[in-house]
C-alpha cells in the first residue's frame, strides 16, 4: 500500500466524520482542493463515485460507505502496528503525540516536555492545543497517543483515564463592577454575558446548564478562546462564567477581573488525561499527577483562594 493511497484513505475518513470537504481537509492540515483531489484519485482508482457532492453535508455513496469501513480498519491496523513498534518492551518512547486543552496548554507544556524527556526518554514530542472535539478526532484517528482534556470520552473503548481535577465555574466581573451579584438576572441588567461559543464543549455545557436554570441572557457575546473572554471582561464589556484554569492565562497577562462565587449551583468541568490503554506504561498517570500539581500551583498564584476553593482534587 503506497503512502499516497494511505493519505487518500485518511482524507475519506476525515470527510466522512465531518460531513464537509473543507472541515475534513482542515483536520488533516490540507487545503480543500488537495482533499478533493485525494477523493478524486480514490474514485478513479476504484472506478466508482464515493462521495455524493450534491448534498449538504456531504454524504458517502454506498461504495463510499463500504470503503470507509475498510479504510478505518486499515488505518487502525497501521496505527496499532506503529504504536506497538514505537512502544515495544521497556525501550524509550521515540515519539509522543499529545492533545492539550487550549486553556491550560501554556501552563503545563514546559513541565510536560521535561517529564517526557527526562523520565521516559521521549525523543520527539508533537503537541496539539485545541478543544475537546479536536482531541476526540485525534484519538479516534490515532493521531494522538494521549490527551489532556475536559471530556473523558466515556463512549470510546480501549482508553485509560486519569483524573486531574474537578473545578466549579466562578462569576467573573469587570474590576470596577459595583452592581448586584446575588443572581445572574441581576448582573445582566448591567452587563451582557460573554461566554464560550457553541462550537466549544465549554460553550455548549454552559448554554445547556443555563437553559436548565431557565436563565435566558438578554445579550450574549461568544468567543472560542479563554483569553478572548477574559480580555473582554477586563475591558468592562461584560461578565462571564469561567473555571479557575480558564482564568489563568488572563491573570498571568495581568488582566484585572473581580471574582465571585457563582450564584447558581451545579456548573463545573472535569479535566482528565486520556490515553490508549497500556501503550505508554506509567506515563499517562505521571502526566496527570504533574498536571494536577502545576495547575494547582498556578491557580493559587494567580487566581487565589477563591480559585482553590472551587477545585476538587482526587
PDB file of C-alpha atoms in Angstrom:
ATOM      1  CA  UNK A   1       0.000   0.000   0.000  1.00  0.00           C
ATOM      2  CA  UNK A   2       1.529   3.302  -1.111  1.00  0.00           C
ATOM      3  CA  UNK A   3       1.773   6.403   1.118  1.00  0.00           C
ATOM      4  CA  UNK A   4      -0.429   8.257  -1.384  1.00  0.00           C
ATOM      5  CA  UNK A   5      -3.199   5.666  -1.028  1.00  0.00           C
ATOM      6  CA  UNK A   6      -2.945   5.744   2.774  1.00  0.00           C
ATOM      7  CA  UNK A   7      -3.261   9.537   2.741  1.00  0.00           C
ATOM      8  CA  UNK A   8      -6.274   9.343   0.434  1.00  0.00           C
ATOM      9  CA  UNK A   9      -7.965   6.889   2.800  1.00  0.00           C
ATOM     10  CA  UNK A  10      -7.269   9.267   5.709  1.00  0.00           C
ATOM     11  CA  UNK A  11      -8.971  12.048   3.750  1.00  0.00           C
ATOM     12  CA  UNK A  12     -12.016   9.853   3.039  1.00  0.00           C
ATOM     13  CA  UNK A  13     -12.376   9.023   6.748  1.00  0.00           C
ATOM     14  CA  UNK A  14     -11.984  12.686   7.769  1.00  0.00           C
ATOM     15  CA  UNK A  15     -14.579  13.857   5.227  1.00  0.00           C
ATOM     16  CA  UNK A  16     -16.997  11.128   6.344  1.00  0.00           C
ATOM     17  CA  UNK A  17     -16.617  12.099  10.016  1.00  0.00           C
ATOM     18  CA  UNK A  18     -17.007  15.853   9.499  1.00  0.00           C
ATOM     19  CA  UNK A  19     -19.520  15.758   6.628  1.00  0.00           C
ATOM     20  CA  UNK A  20     -17.599  18.529   4.861  1.00  0.00           C
ATOM     21  CA  UNK A  21     -14.689  18.509   2.466  1.00  0.00           C
ATOM     22  CA  UNK A  22     -13.411  21.770   3.966  1.00  0.00           C
ATOM     23  CA  UNK A  23     -13.514  20.537   7.579  1.00  0.00           C
ATOM     24  CA  UNK A  24     -12.053  17.164   6.659  1.00  0.00           C
ATOM     25  CA  UNK A  25      -9.177  18.917   4.930  1.00  0.00           C
ATOM     26  CA  UNK A  26      -8.639  21.229   7.924  1.00  0.00           C
ATOM     27  CA  UNK A  27      -8.390  18.303  10.332  1.00  0.00           C
ATOM     28  CA  UNK A  28      -5.563  16.850   8.248  1.00  0.00           C
ATOM     29  CA  UNK A  29      -3.812  20.157   7.577  1.00  0.00           C
ATOM     30  CA  UNK A  30      -4.681  20.112   3.861  1.00  0.00           C
ATOM     31  CA  UNK A  31      -6.251  22.645   1.542  1.00  0.00           C
ATOM     32  CA  UNK A  32      -9.768  21.870   0.301  1.00  0.00           C
ATOM     33  CA  UNK A  33      -8.602  21.400  -3.332  1.00  0.00           C
ATOM     34  CA  UNK A  34      -5.938  18.952  -2.129  1.00  0.00           C
ATOM     35  CA  UNK A  35      -8.515  16.942  -0.172  1.00  0.00           C
ATOM     36  CA  UNK A  36     -10.864  16.927  -3.174  1.00  0.00           C
ATOM     37  CA  UNK A  37      -8.042  15.626  -5.350  1.00  0.00           C
ATOM     38  CA  UNK A  38      -7.409  12.756  -2.929  1.00  0.00           C
ATOM     39  CA  UNK A  39     -11.088  11.750  -3.134  1.00  0.00           C
ATOM     40  CA  UNK A  40     -10.995  12.054  -6.930  1.00  0.00           C
ATOM     41  CA  UNK A  41      -7.913   9.818  -7.009  1.00  0.00           C
ATOM     42  CA  UNK A  42      -9.728   7.164  -4.981  1.00  0.00           C
ATOM     43  CA  UNK A  43     -12.757   7.346  -7.267  1.00  0.00           C
ATOM     44  CA  UNK A  44     -10.506   6.952 -10.288  1.00  0.00           C
ATOM     45  CA  UNK A  45      -8.609   4.099  -8.627  1.00  0.00           C
ATOM     46  CA  UNK A  46     -11.764   2.124  -7.825  1.00  0.00           C
ATOM     47  CA  UNK A  47     -13.882   3.263 -10.770  1.00  0.00           C
ATOM     48  CA  UNK A  48     -16.878   4.439  -8.737  1.00  0.00           C
ATOM     49  CA  UNK A  49     -18.247   7.527  -7.004  1.00  0.00           C
ATOM     50  CA  UNK A  50     -17.506   7.587  -3.293  1.00  0.00           C
ATOM     51  CA  UNK A  51     -18.929  10.965  -2.208  1.00  0.00           C
ATOM     52  CA  UNK A  52     -22.282  12.482  -3.110  1.00  0.00           C
ATOM     53  CA  UNK A  53     -21.308  16.116  -3.631  1.00  0.00           C
ATOM     54  CA  UNK A  54     -24.868  17.266  -4.310  1.00  0.00           C
ATOM     55  CA  UNK A  55     -25.887  17.131  -0.629  1.00  0.00           C
ATOM     56  CA  UNK A  56     -25.020  19.330   2.339  1.00  0.00           C
ATOM     57  CA  UNK A  57     -23.468  17.951   4.433  1.00  0.00           C
ATOM     58  CA  UNK A  58     -21.644  15.695   2.015  1.00  0.00           C
ATOM     59  CA  UNK A  59     -22.624  12.022   2.226  1.00  0.00           C
ATOM     60  CA  UNK A  60     -20.846   8.882   1.198  1.00  0.00           C
ATOM     61  CA  UNK A  61     -22.360   6.722  -1.525  1.00  0.00           C
ATOM     62  CA  UNK A  62     -22.937   3.018  -0.881  1.00  0.00           C
ATOM     63  CA  UNK A  63     -19.481   2.305  -2.297  1.00  0.00           C
ATOM     64  CA  UNK A  64     -18.056   5.120  -0.170  1.00  0.00           C
ATOM     65  CA  UNK A  65     -19.571   3.635   2.990  1.00  0.00           C
ATOM     66  CA  UNK A  66     -18.076   0.239   2.198  1.00  0.00           C
ATOM     67  CA  UNK A  67     -14.660   1.761   1.569  1.00  0.00           C
ATOM     68  CA  UNK A  68     -14.937   3.944   4.683  1.00  0.00           C
ATOM     69  CA  UNK A  69     -15.478   0.838   6.810  1.00  0.00           C
ATOM     70  CA  UNK A  70     -12.477  -0.898   5.259  1.00  0.00           C
ATOM     71  CA  UNK A  71     -10.362   2.263   5.463  1.00  0.00           C
ATOM     72  CA  UNK A  72     -10.983   2.636   9.191  1.00  0.00           C
ATOM     73  CA  UNK A  73      -9.841  -0.924   9.799  1.00  0.00           C
ATOM     74  CA  UNK A  74      -6.734  -0.470   7.637  1.00  0.00           C
ATOM     75  CA  UNK A  75      -5.742   2.834   9.256  1.00  0.00           C
ATOM     76  CA  UNK A  76      -6.362   1.465  12.754  1.00  0.00           C
ATOM     77  CA  UNK A  77      -4.231  -1.583  11.997  1.00  0.00           C
ATOM     78  CA  UNK A  78      -1.414   0.585  10.654  1.00  0.00           C
ATOM     79  CA  UNK A  79      -1.604   2.865  13.692  1.00  0.00           C
ATOM     80  CA  UNK A  80      -1.627  -0.117  16.068  1.00  0.00           C
ATOM     81  CA  UNK A  81       1.439  -1.502  14.333  1.00  0.00           C
ATOM     82  CA  UNK A  82       3.194   1.861  14.555  1.00  0.00           C
ATOM     83  CA  UNK A  83       2.347   2.274  18.242  1.00  0.00           C
ATOM     84  CA  UNK A  84       3.467  -1.253  19.058  1.00  0.00           C
ATOM     85  CA  UNK A  85       6.784  -0.746  17.343  1.00  0.00           C
ATOM     86  CA  UNK A  86       7.296   2.658  18.996  1.00  0.00           C
ATOM     87  CA  UNK A  87       6.392   1.490  22.494  1.00  0.00           C
ATOM     88  CA  UNK A  88       7.540  -2.120  22.441  1.00  0.00           C
ATOM     89  CA  UNK A  89       9.173  -3.507  25.581  1.00  0.00           C
ATOM     90  CA  UNK A  90      10.697  -1.069  28.038  1.00  0.00           C
ATOM     91  CA  UNK A  91      12.624   0.914  25.438  1.00  0.00           C
ATOM     92  CA  UNK A  92      12.379   4.695  25.200  1.00  0.00           C
ATOM     93  CA  UNK A  93       9.275   6.197  23.606  1.00  0.00           C
ATOM     94  CA  UNK A  94      10.546   7.653  20.357  1.00  0.00           C
ATOM     95  CA  UNK A  95       7.568   9.888  19.548  1.00  0.00           C
ATOM     96  CA  UNK A  96       4.846  11.197  21.885  1.00  0.00           C
ATOM     97  CA  UNK A  97       1.797  12.915  20.365  1.00  0.00           C
ATOM     98  CA  UNK A  98      -0.316  14.882  22.838  1.00  0.00           C
ATOM     99  CA  UNK A  99      -3.525  16.875  22.559  1.00  0.00           C
ATOM    100  CA  UNK A 100      -3.809  19.574  25.249  1.00  0.00           C
ATOM    101  CA  UNK A 101      -6.786  21.662  26.285  1.00  0.00           C
ATOM    102  CA  UNK A 102      -6.010  25.090  24.843  1.00  0.00           C
ATOM    103  CA  UNK A 103      -6.786  26.902  28.098  1.00  0.00           C
ATOM    104  CA  UNK A 104      -4.033  25.068  30.020  1.00  0.00           C
ATOM    105  CA  UNK A 105      -1.520  24.406  27.233  1.00  0.00           C
ATOM    106  CA  UNK A 106       0.767  27.349  28.043  1.00  0.00           C
ATOM    107  CA  UNK A 107       0.752  26.493  31.754  1.00  0.00           C
ATOM    108  CA  UNK A 108       1.766  22.844  31.545  1.00  0.00           C
ATOM    109  CA  UNK A 109       3.735  22.480  28.295  1.00  0.00           C
ATOM    110  CA  UNK A 110       7.260  23.156  29.684  1.00  0.00           C
ATOM    111  CA  UNK A 111       6.832  20.734  32.606  1.00  0.00           C
ATOM    112  CA  UNK A 112       5.223  18.107  30.383  1.00  0.00           C
ATOM    113  CA  UNK A 113       8.150  18.220  27.950  1.00  0.00           C
ATOM    114  CA  UNK A 114      10.662  17.958  30.790  1.00  0.00           C
ATOM    115  CA  UNK A 115       8.840  14.960  32.307  1.00  0.00           C
ATOM    116  CA  UNK A 116       8.589  13.110  28.988  1.00  0.00           C
ATOM    117  CA  UNK A 117      12.210  13.671  28.067  1.00  0.00           C
ATOM    118  CA  UNK A 118      13.932  13.275  31.416  1.00  0.00           C
ATOM    119  CA  UNK A 119      11.947  10.417  32.968  1.00  0.00           C
ATOM    120  CA  UNK A 120      10.767   8.494  29.902  1.00  0.00           C
ATOM    121  CA  UNK A 121      13.429   9.253  27.323  1.00  0.00           C
ATOM    122  CA  UNK A 122      10.968  10.589  24.756  1.00  0.00           C
ATOM    123  CA  UNK A 123      12.887  11.800  21.720  1.00  0.00           C
ATOM    124  CA  UNK A 124      10.262  13.674  19.666  1.00  0.00           C
ATOM    125  CA  UNK A 125       7.158  15.382  21.057  1.00  0.00           C
ATOM    126  CA  UNK A 126       4.241  16.654  18.970  1.00  0.00           C
ATOM    127  CA  UNK A 127       1.787  18.904  20.831  1.00  0.00           C
ATOM    128  CA  UNK A 128      -1.680  19.922  19.620  1.00  0.00           C
ATOM    129  CA  UNK A 129      -3.538  22.664  21.542  1.00  0.00           C
ATOM    130  CA  UNK A 130      -7.278  22.689  20.959  1.00  0.00           C
ATOM    131  CA  UNK A 131     -10.756  21.922  22.231  1.00  0.00           C
ATOM    132  CA  UNK A 132     -12.066  18.534  23.362  1.00  0.00           C
ATOM    133  CA  UNK A 133     -13.657  17.971  19.956  1.00  0.00           C
ATOM    134  CA  UNK A 134     -10.213  18.225  18.376  1.00  0.00           C
ATOM    135  CA  UNK A 135      -8.843  15.728  20.896  1.00  0.00           C
ATOM    136  CA  UNK A 136     -11.630  13.257  20.155  1.00  0.00           C
ATOM    137  CA  UNK A 137     -10.757  13.274  16.468  1.00  0.00           C
ATOM    138  CA  UNK A 138      -7.030  12.900  17.197  1.00  0.00           C
ATOM    139  CA  UNK A 139      -7.662   9.911  19.476  1.00  0.00           C
ATOM    140  CA  UNK A 140     -10.191   8.231  17.177  1.00  0.00           C
ATOM    141  CA  UNK A 141      -7.898   8.561  14.163  1.00  0.00           C
ATOM    142  CA  UNK A 142      -4.872   7.635  16.320  1.00  0.00           C
ATOM    143  CA  UNK A 143      -3.054  10.853  15.522  1.00  0.00           C
ATOM    144  CA  UNK A 144      -2.568  11.366  19.263  1.00  0.00           C
ATOM    145  CA  UNK A 145      -1.343   8.947  21.904  1.00  0.00           C
ATOM    146  CA  UNK A 146      -2.714  10.950  24.810  1.00  0.00           C
ATOM    147  CA  UNK A 147      -4.981  13.921  25.515  1.00  0.00           C
ATOM    148  CA  UNK A 148      -5.281  16.294  28.467  1.00  0.00           C
ATOM    149  CA  UNK A 149      -8.880  17.284  28.018  1.00  0.00           C
ATOM    150  CA  UNK A 150     -12.202  18.369  29.527  1.00  0.00           C
ATOM    151  CA  UNK A 151     -14.037  15.365  28.040  1.00  0.00           C
ATOM    152  CA  UNK A 152     -13.214  11.845  29.320  1.00  0.00           C
ATOM    153  CA  UNK A 153     -14.745  10.290  26.150  1.00  0.00           C
ATOM    154  CA  UNK A 154     -16.602   7.615  28.099  1.00  0.00           C
ATOM    155  CA  UNK A 155     -18.166   6.320  24.879  1.00  0.00           C
ATOM    156  CA  UNK A 156     -14.772   5.314  23.493  1.00  0.00           C
ATOM    157  CA  UNK A 157     -13.422   1.854  24.286  1.00  0.00           C
ATOM    158  CA  UNK A 158      -9.786   0.916  24.810  1.00  0.00           C
ATOM    159  CA  UNK A 159      -8.821   4.029  26.774  1.00  0.00           C
ATOM    160  CA  UNK A 160      -7.337   4.581  30.213  1.00  0.00           C
ATOM    161  CA  UNK A 161      -8.358   7.674  32.159  1.00  0.00           C
ATOM    162  CA  UNK A 162      -6.543   9.528  34.934  1.00  0.00           C
ATOM    163  CA  UNK A 163      -8.373  12.243  36.894  1.00  0.00           C
ATOM    164  CA  UNK A 164      -6.739  15.666  37.193  1.00  0.00           C
ATOM    165  CA  UNK A 165      -9.339  17.833  38.910  1.00  0.00           C
ATOM    166  CA  UNK A 166     -12.940  18.951  39.016  1.00  0.00           C
ATOM    167  CA  UNK A 167     -13.404  22.708  39.050  1.00  0.00           C
ATOM    168  CA  UNK A 168     -16.511  24.811  39.621  1.00  0.00           C
ATOM    169  CA  UNK A 169     -17.280  27.837  37.480  1.00  0.00           C
ATOM    170  CA  UNK A 170     -16.924  31.283  39.044  1.00  0.00           C
ATOM    171  CA  UNK A 171     -18.716  34.543  38.337  1.00  0.00           C
ATOM    172  CA  UNK A 172     -16.198  36.799  36.566  1.00  0.00           C
ATOM    173  CA  UNK A 173     -16.832  40.562  36.520  1.00  0.00           C
ATOM    174  CA  UNK A 174     -15.017  43.715  35.377  1.00  0.00           C
ATOM    175  CA  UNK A 175     -12.708  45.095  38.087  1.00  0.00           C
ATOM    176  CA  UNK A 176     -14.803  48.206  38.720  1.00  0.00           C
ATOM    177  CA  UNK A 177     -18.226  46.488  38.677  1.00  0.00           C
ATOM    178  CA  UNK A 178     -20.299  47.731  41.632  1.00  0.00           C
ATOM    179  CA  UNK A 179     -23.705  46.246  40.825  1.00  0.00           C
ATOM    180  CA  UNK A 180     -25.516  43.282  42.415  1.00  0.00           C
ATOM    181  CA  UNK A 181     -24.030  39.766  42.265  1.00  0.00           C
ATOM    182  CA  UNK A 182     -26.736  37.734  44.008  1.00  0.00           C
ATOM    183  CA  UNK A 183     -28.215  36.420  40.740  1.00  0.00           C
ATOM    184  CA  UNK A 184     -27.331  36.205  37.054  1.00  0.00           C
ATOM    185  CA  UNK A 185     -30.549  38.025  36.234  1.00  0.00           C
ATOM    186  CA  UNK A 186     -29.420  40.961  38.352  1.00  0.00           C
ATOM    187  CA  UNK A 187     -25.961  41.077  36.768  1.00  0.00           C
ATOM    188  CA  UNK A 188     -27.302  41.005  33.222  1.00  0.00           C
ATOM    189  CA  UNK A 189     -29.252  44.179  33.878  1.00  0.00           C
ATOM    190  CA  UNK A 190     -25.864  45.919  33.888  1.00  0.00           C
ATOM    191  CA  UNK A 191     -23.695  43.769  31.603  1.00  0.00           C
ATOM    192  CA  UNK A 192     -24.054  41.311  28.698  1.00  0.00           C
ATOM    193  CA  UNK A 193     -22.882  37.708  29.124  1.00  0.00           C
ATOM    194  CA  UNK A 194     -19.554  36.855  27.477  1.00  0.00           C
ATOM    195  CA  UNK A 195     -19.117  33.096  27.133  1.00  0.00           C
ATOM    196  CA  UNK A 196     -17.504  30.384  25.066  1.00  0.00           C
ATOM    197  CA  UNK A 197     -19.139  29.780  21.702  1.00  0.00           C
ATOM    198  CA  UNK A 198     -21.451  26.872  20.936  1.00  0.00           C
ATOM    199  CA  UNK A 199     -18.690  25.287  18.836  1.00  0.00           C
ATOM    200  CA  UNK A 200     -16.779  24.512  22.064  1.00  0.00           C
ATOM    201  CA  UNK A 201     -17.555  21.891  24.706  1.00  0.00           C
ATOM    202  CA  UNK A 202     -17.479  24.552  27.456  1.00  0.00           C
ATOM    203  CA  UNK A 203     -19.859  26.793  25.495  1.00  0.00           C
ATOM    204  CA  UNK A 204     -22.386  24.011  24.956  1.00  0.00           C
ATOM    205  CA  UNK A 205     -22.128  22.953  28.604  1.00  0.00           C
ATOM    206  CA  UNK A 206     -22.751  26.488  29.859  1.00  0.00           C
ATOM    207  CA  UNK A 207     -25.650  27.072  27.459  1.00  0.00           C
ATOM    208  CA  UNK A 208     -27.323  23.787  28.440  1.00  0.00           C
ATOM    209  CA  UNK A 209     -26.928  24.492  32.164  1.00  0.00           C
ATOM    210  CA  UNK A 210     -28.347  27.995  31.858  1.00  0.00           C
ATOM    211  CA  UNK A 211     -31.346  26.632  29.929  1.00  0.00           C
ATOM    212  CA  UNK A 212     -31.991  24.142  32.729  1.00  0.00           C
ATOM    213  CA  UNK A 213     -31.969  27.086  35.133  1.00  0.00           C
ATOM    214  CA  UNK A 214     -34.358  28.924  32.791  1.00  0.00           C
ATOM    215  CA  UNK A 215     -31.925  31.806  32.520  1.00  0.00           C
ATOM    216  CA  UNK A 216     -32.152  33.491  29.130  1.00  0.00           C
ATOM    217  CA  UNK A 217     -29.398  36.084  28.639  1.00  0.00           C
ATOM    218  CA  UNK A 218     -30.610  39.289  27.032  1.00  0.00           C
ATOM    219  CA  UNK A 219     -27.308  39.843  25.236  1.00  0.00           C
ATOM    220  CA  UNK A 220     -24.533  37.343  24.556  1.00  0.00           C
ATOM    221  CA  UNK A 221     -21.001  37.735  23.201  1.00  0.00           C
ATOM    222  CA  UNK A 222     -19.365  34.436  22.189  1.00  0.00           C
ATOM    223  CA  UNK A 223     -15.674  33.586  21.744  1.00  0.00           C
ATOM    224  CA  UNK A 224     -13.746  30.322  21.408  1.00  0.00           C
ATOM    225  CA  UNK A 225     -10.628  31.174  23.450  1.00  0.00           C
ATOM    226  CA  UNK A 226     -10.400  31.907  27.182  1.00  0.00           C
ATOM    227  CA  UNK A 227      -8.027  34.825  26.570  1.00  0.00           C
ATOM    228  CA  UNK A 228     -10.650  36.476  24.346  1.00  0.00           C
ATOM    229  CA  UNK A 229     -13.286  36.107  27.063  1.00  0.00           C
ATOM    230  CA  UNK A 230     -11.062  37.368  29.897  1.00  0.00           C
ATOM    231  CA  UNK A 231      -9.745  40.344  27.936  1.00  0.00           C
ATOM    232  CA  UNK A 232     -13.298  41.439  27.127  1.00  0.00           C
ATOM    233  CA  UNK A 233     -14.386  41.154  30.757  1.00  0.00           C
ATOM    234  CA  UNK A 234     -11.277  43.021  31.927  1.00  0.00           C
ATOM    235  CA  UNK A 235     -12.170  45.794  29.472  1.00  0.00           C
ATOM    236  CA  UNK A 236     -15.598  46.143  31.102  1.00  0.00           C
ATOM    237  CA  UNK A 237     -17.545  44.797  28.112  1.00  0.00           C
ATOM    238  CA  UNK A 238     -19.470  42.121  30.001  1.00  0.00           C
ATOM    239  CA  UNK A 239     -19.425  39.363  32.627  1.00  0.00           C
ATOM    240  CA  UNK A 240     -18.591  35.702  32.265  1.00  0.00           C
ATOM    241  CA  UNK A 241     -18.631  32.258  33.857  1.00  0.00           C
ATOM    242  CA  UNK A 242     -15.167  30.687  33.964  1.00  0.00           C
ATOM    243  CA  UNK A 243     -13.332  27.998  35.933  1.00  0.00           C
ATOM    244  CA  UNK A 244     -10.035  28.729  37.725  1.00  0.00           C
ATOM    245  CA  UNK A 245      -7.918  27.106  34.990  1.00  0.00           C
ATOM    246  CA  UNK A 246      -9.752  29.107  32.335  1.00  0.00           C
ATOM    247  CA  UNK A 247      -8.726  32.246  34.214  1.00  0.00           C
ATOM    248  CA  UNK A 248      -5.003  31.517  34.491  1.00  0.00           C
ATOM    249  CA  UNK A 249      -3.889  32.875  31.107  1.00  0.00           C
ATOM    250  CA  UNK A 250      -5.729  36.150  31.657  1.00  0.00           C
ATOM    251  CA  UNK A 251      -4.381  36.557  35.186  1.00  0.00           C
ATOM    252  CA  UNK A 252      -0.832  35.822  34.005  1.00  0.00           C
ATOM    253  CA  UNK A 253      -1.233  38.668  31.497  1.00  0.00           C
ATOM    254  CA  UNK A 254      -2.266  40.918  34.412  1.00  0.00           C
ATOM    255  CA  UNK A 255      -5.860  41.286  33.246  1.00  0.00           C
ATOM    256  CA  UNK A 256      -7.771  42.686  36.198  1.00  0.00           C
ATOM    257  CA  UNK A 257     -11.091  40.994  36.989  1.00  0.00           C
ATOM    258  CA  UNK A 258     -13.361  40.648  40.005  1.00  0.00           C
ATOM    259  CA  UNK A 259     -14.196  37.068  41.030  1.00  0.00           C
ATOM    260  CA  UNK A 260     -17.241  35.872  42.971  1.00  0.00           C
ATOM    261  CA  UNK A 261     -18.773  32.515  43.831  1.00  0.00           C
ATOM    262  CA  UNK A 262     -21.303  31.704  41.116  1.00  0.00           C
ATOM    263  CA  UNK A 263     -24.834  32.348  42.431  1.00  0.00           C
ATOM    264  CA  UNK A 264     -26.103  29.123  40.788  1.00  0.00           C
ATOM    265  CA  UNK A 265     -25.053  25.547  41.573  1.00  0.00           C
ATOM    266  CA  UNK A 266     -24.005  22.525  39.580  1.00  0.00           C
ATOM    267  CA  UNK A 267     -21.852  24.111  36.881  1.00  0.00           C
ATOM    268  CA  UNK A 268     -18.371  22.569  36.753  1.00  0.00           C
ATOM    269  CA  UNK A 269     -15.956  20.817  34.429  1.00  0.00           C
ATOM    270  CA  UNK A 270     -13.542  17.916  34.881  1.00  0.00           C
ATOM    271  CA  UNK A 271     -10.036  17.667  33.461  1.00  0.00           C
ATOM    272  CA  UNK A 272      -8.739  14.203  32.608  1.00  0.00           C
ATOM    273  CA  UNK A 273      -5.717  12.568  30.997  1.00  0.00           C
ATOM    274  CA  UNK A 274      -6.982  10.101  28.400  1.00  0.00           C
ATOM    275  CA  UNK A 275      -4.673   7.641  26.632  1.00  0.00           C
ATOM    276  CA  UNK A 276      -4.915   4.433  24.655  1.00  0.00           C
ATOM    277  CA  UNK A 277      -4.794   1.652  27.232  1.00  0.00           C
ATOM    278  CA  UNK A 278      -1.436   0.096  28.027  1.00  0.00           C
ATOM    279  CA  UNK A 279       0.621   1.803  25.316  1.00  0.00           C
ATOM    280  CA  UNK A 280       2.563   4.384  27.348  1.00  0.00           C
ATOM    281  CA  UNK A 281       3.277   2.419  30.526  1.00  0.00           C
ATOM    282  CA  UNK A 282       3.015   4.742  33.573  1.00  0.00           C
ATOM    283  CA  UNK A 283       3.464   7.969  31.569  1.00  0.00           C
ATOM    284  CA  UNK A 284      -0.286   8.936  31.456  1.00  0.00           C
ATOM    285  CA  UNK A 285      -0.586   8.623  35.256  1.00  0.00           C
ATOM    286  CA  UNK A 286       2.585  10.657  35.749  1.00  0.00           C
ATOM    287  CA  UNK A 287       1.292  13.365  33.390  1.00  0.00           C
ATOM    288  CA  UNK A 288      -1.977  13.511  35.357  1.00  0.00           C
ATOM    289  CA  UNK A 289      -0.037  13.972  38.609  1.00  0.00           C
ATOM    290  CA  UNK A 290       2.140  16.647  37.008  1.00  0.00           C
ATOM    291  CA  UNK A 291      -0.842  18.497  35.544  1.00  0.00           C
ATOM    292  CA  UNK A 292      -2.678  18.478  38.885  1.00  0.00           C
ATOM    293  CA  UNK A 293       0.375  19.846  40.648  1.00  0.00           C
ATOM    294  CA  UNK A 294       1.148  22.561  38.076  1.00  0.00           C
ATOM    295  CA  UNK A 295      -2.441  23.753  37.720  1.00  0.00           C
ATOM    296  CA  UNK A 296      -2.959  23.891  41.485  1.00  0.00           C
ATOM    297  CA  UNK A 297       0.206  25.947  41.870  1.00  0.00           C
ATOM    298  CA  UNK A 298      -0.822  28.383  39.127  1.00  0.00           C
ATOM    299  CA  UNK A 299      -4.361  28.719  40.486  1.00  0.00           C
ATOM    300  CA  UNK A 300      -3.007  29.573  43.934  1.00  0.00           C
ATOM    301  CA  UNK A 301      -0.518  32.070  42.479  1.00  0.00           C
ATOM    302  CA  UNK A 302      -2.782  33.914  40.052  1.00  0.00           C
ATOM    303  CA  UNK A 303      -6.429  33.213  40.982  1.00  0.00           C
ATOM    304  CA  UNK A 304      -6.027  32.973  44.749  1.00  0.00           C
ATOM    305  CA  UNK A 305      -8.102  31.420  47.498  1.00  0.00           C
ATOM    306  CA  UNK A 306     -11.428  31.614  45.653  1.00  0.00           C
ATOM    307  CA  UNK A 307      -9.854  29.590  42.854  1.00  0.00           C
ATOM    308  CA  UNK A 308      -8.509  26.899  45.184  1.00  0.00           C
ATOM    309  CA  UNK A 309     -11.891  26.617  46.902  1.00  0.00           C
ATOM    310  CA  UNK A 310     -13.516  25.932  43.519  1.00  0.00           C
ATOM    311  CA  UNK A 311     -11.212  22.970  42.817  1.00  0.00           C
ATOM    312  CA  UNK A 312     -11.707  19.347  43.916  1.00  0.00           C
ATOM    313  CA  UNK A 313      -8.733  17.004  43.567  1.00  0.00           C
ATOM    314  CA  UNK A 314      -8.623  13.213  43.630  1.00  0.00           C
TER     315      UNK A 314
END
